[in-house]
CSV table of C-alpha atoms in Angstrom, one decimal:
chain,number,residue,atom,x,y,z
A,1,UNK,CA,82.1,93.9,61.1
A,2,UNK,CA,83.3,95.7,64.0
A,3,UNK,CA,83.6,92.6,65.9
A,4,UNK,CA,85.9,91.3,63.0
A,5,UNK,CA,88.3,94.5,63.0
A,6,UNK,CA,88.1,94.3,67.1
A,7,UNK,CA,90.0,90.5,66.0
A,8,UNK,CA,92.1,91.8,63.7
A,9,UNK,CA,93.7,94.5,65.5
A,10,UNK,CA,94.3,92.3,68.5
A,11,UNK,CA,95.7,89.7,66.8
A,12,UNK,CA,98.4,92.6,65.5
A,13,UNK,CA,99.0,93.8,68.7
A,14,UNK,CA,99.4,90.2,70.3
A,15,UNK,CA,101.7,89.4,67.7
A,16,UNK,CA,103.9,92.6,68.7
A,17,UNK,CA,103.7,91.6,71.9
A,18,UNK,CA,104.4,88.1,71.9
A,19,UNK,CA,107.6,88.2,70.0
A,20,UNK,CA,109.7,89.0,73.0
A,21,UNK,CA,106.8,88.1,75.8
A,22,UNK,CA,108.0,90.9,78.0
A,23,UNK,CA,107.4,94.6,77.6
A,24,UNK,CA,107.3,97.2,80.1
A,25,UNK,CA,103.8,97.7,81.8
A,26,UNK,CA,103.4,101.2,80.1
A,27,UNK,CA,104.4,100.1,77.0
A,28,UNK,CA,101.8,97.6,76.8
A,29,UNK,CA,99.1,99.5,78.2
A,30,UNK,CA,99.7,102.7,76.0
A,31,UNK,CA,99.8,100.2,73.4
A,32,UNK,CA,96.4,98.4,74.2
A,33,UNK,CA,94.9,101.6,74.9
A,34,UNK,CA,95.6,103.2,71.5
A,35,UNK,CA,94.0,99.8,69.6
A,36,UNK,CA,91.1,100.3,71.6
A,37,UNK,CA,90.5,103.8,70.9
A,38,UNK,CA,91.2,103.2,67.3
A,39,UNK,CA,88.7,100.0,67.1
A,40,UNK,CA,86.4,101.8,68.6
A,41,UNK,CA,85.7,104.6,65.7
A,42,UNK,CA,86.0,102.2,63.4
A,43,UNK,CA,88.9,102.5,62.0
A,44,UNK,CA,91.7,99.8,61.8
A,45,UNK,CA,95.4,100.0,63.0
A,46,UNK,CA,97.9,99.0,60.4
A,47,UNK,CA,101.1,97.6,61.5
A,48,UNK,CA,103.5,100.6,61.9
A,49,UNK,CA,100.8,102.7,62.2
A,50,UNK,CA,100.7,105.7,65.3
A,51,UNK,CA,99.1,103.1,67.7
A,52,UNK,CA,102.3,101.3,68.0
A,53,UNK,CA,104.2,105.4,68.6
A,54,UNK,CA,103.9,104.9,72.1
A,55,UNK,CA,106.7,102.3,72.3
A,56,UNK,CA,108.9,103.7,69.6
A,57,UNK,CA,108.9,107.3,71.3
A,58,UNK,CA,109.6,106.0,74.9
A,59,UNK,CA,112.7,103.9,73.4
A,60,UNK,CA,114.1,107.1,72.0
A,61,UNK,CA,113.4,109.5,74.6
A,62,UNK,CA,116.0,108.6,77.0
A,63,UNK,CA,113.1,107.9,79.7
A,64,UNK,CA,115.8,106.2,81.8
A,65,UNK,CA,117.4,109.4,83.7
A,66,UNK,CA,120.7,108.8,85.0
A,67,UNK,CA,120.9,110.2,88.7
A,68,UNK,CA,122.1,113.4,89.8
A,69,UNK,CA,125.7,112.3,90.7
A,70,UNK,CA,129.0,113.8,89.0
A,71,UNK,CA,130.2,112.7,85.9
A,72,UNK,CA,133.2,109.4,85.9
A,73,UNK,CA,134.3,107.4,83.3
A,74,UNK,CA,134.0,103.8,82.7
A,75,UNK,CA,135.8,100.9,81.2
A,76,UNK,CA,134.3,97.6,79.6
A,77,UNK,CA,136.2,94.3,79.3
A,78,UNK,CA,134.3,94.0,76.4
A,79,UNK,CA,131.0,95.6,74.9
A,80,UNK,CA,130.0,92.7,72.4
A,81,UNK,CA,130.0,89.3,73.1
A,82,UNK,CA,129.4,86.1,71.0
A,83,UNK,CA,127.5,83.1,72.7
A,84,UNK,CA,128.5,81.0,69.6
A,85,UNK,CA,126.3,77.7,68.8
A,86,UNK,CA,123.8,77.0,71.5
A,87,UNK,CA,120.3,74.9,71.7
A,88,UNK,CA,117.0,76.3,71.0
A,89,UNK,CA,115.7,76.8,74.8
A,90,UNK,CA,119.1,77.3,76.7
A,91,UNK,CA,119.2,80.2,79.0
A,92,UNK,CA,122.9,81.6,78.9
A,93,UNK,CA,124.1,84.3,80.7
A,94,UNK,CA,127.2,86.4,80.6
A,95,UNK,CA,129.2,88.8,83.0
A,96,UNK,CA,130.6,92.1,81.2
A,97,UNK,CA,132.7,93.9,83.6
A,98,UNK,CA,132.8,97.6,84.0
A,99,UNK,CA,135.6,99.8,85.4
A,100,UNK,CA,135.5,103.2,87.1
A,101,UNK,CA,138.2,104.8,85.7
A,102,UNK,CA,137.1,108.5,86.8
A,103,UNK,CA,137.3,110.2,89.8
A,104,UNK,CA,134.1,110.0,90.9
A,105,UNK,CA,131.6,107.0,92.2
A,106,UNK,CA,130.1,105.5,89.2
A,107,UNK,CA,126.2,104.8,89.4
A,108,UNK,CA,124.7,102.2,87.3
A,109,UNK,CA,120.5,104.0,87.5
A,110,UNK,CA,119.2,101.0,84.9
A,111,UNK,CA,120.0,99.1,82.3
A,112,UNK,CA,117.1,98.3,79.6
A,113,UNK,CA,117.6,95.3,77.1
A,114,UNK,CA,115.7,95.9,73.8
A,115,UNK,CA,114.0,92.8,74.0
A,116,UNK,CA,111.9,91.0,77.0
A,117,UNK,CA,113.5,87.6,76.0
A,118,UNK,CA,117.1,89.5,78.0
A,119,UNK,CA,117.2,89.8,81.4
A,120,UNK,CA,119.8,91.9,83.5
A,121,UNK,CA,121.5,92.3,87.1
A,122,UNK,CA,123.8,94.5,87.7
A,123,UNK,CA,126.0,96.3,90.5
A,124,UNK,CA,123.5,98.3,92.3
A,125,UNK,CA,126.0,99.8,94.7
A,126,UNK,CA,128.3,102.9,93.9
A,127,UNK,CA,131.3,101.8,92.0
A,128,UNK,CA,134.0,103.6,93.5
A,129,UNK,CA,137.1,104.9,91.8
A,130,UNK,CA,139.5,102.2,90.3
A,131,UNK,CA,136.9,99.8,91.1
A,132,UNK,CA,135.2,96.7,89.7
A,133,UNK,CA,131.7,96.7,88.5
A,134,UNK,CA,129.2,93.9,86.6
A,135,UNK,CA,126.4,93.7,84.5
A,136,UNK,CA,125.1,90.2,83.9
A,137,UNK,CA,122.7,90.0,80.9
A,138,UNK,CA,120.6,86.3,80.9
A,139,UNK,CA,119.1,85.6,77.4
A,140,UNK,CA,116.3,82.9,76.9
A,141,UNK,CA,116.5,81.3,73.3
A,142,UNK,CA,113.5,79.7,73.7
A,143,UNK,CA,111.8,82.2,71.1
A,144,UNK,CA,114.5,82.3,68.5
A,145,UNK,CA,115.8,80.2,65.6
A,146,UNK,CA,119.2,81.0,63.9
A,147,UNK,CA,121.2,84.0,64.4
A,148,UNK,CA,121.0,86.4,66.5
A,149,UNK,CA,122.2,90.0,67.9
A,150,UNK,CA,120.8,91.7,71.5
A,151,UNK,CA,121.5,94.7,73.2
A,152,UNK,CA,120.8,96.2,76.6
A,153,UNK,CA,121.1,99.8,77.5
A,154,UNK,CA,123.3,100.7,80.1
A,155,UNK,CA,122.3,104.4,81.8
A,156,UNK,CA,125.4,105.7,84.2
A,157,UNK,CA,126.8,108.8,85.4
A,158,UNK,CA,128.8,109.1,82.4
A,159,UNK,CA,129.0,111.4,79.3
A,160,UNK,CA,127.9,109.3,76.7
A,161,UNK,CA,124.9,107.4,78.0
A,162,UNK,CA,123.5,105.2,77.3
A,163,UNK,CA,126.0,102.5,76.9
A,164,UNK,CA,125.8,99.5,74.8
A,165,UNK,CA,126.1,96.6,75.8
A,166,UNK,CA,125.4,93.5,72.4
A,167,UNK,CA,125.6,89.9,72.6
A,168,UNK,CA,125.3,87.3,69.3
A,169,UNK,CA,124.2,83.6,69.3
A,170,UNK,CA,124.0,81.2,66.9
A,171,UNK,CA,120.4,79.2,67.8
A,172,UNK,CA,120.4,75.5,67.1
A,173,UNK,CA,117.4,73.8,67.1
């Protein structure tokens, strides 16, 4: 019996896992860990249950700091972006360009997409006042069928952080 809740359970967990194929190494061993323990008295995780809190309270917590720098400002050419029709299995990228438009350098510290199927590179360098910035976001349909709507999480020296950054597609098989 054990043996057959020990399946179970993983089989949840796998499934949480695989439908982005890329979590953070913390997430996923916070996550393992709590399955475990909970297979291990016997008892049974249900979806939704506290084994998966681990993820949802590191999402929330703001665990992505900005750096101790003074506050700027920043400017988007555009926050959302709409990849339109596109084949089950492209990789499409796009560049959203950030402005400093405050006084002091702007710092991009990290920017966390929601899902391991989105990729990002950004300007790692001080952005200084007036000046030019990118994030890059690269998004792998292979997962994905029909529509659908991404997000990565921009952390600055800025007031309101994080910033969000959203991109839609349309997958075609």
């Amino acid at each position: 019996m054990k043996k057959t809740l020990s399946v179970i359970a993983l089989s949840i967990i796998g499934f949480g896992l695989v439908s982005c194929k890329k979590e953070n190494k913390e997430t996923a061993t916070g996550t393992e860990t709590a399955a475990v323990d909970s297979t291990a008295t016997g008892a049974m995780a249900a979806p939704g249950d506290s084994a998966m809190a681990p993820a949802t309270a590191e999402a929330g917590t703001g665990a992505a700091a900005t750096p101790n720098q003074p506050l700027t400002t920043i400017a988007l050419s555009e926050s959302n972006f709409d990849f339109g029709k596109i084949k089950k299995g492209d990789k499409v990228e796009h560049v959203y360009e950030v402005t400093n438009t405050g006084s002091n350098p702007l710092v991009i510290s990290e920017v966390k997409p929601g899902c391991g199927c989105t990729a990002p590179d950004f300007t790692k360098e001080p952005i200084m006042p007036g000046k030019k910035g990118k994030i890059t976001l690269h998004f792998d349909s292979s997962n994905f069928d029909g529509n659908v709507n991404k997000y990565a999480d921009v952390f600055a020296n800025v007031e309101k952080t994080p910033v969000k950054l959203t991109f839609t597609a349309n997958i075609q098989p």
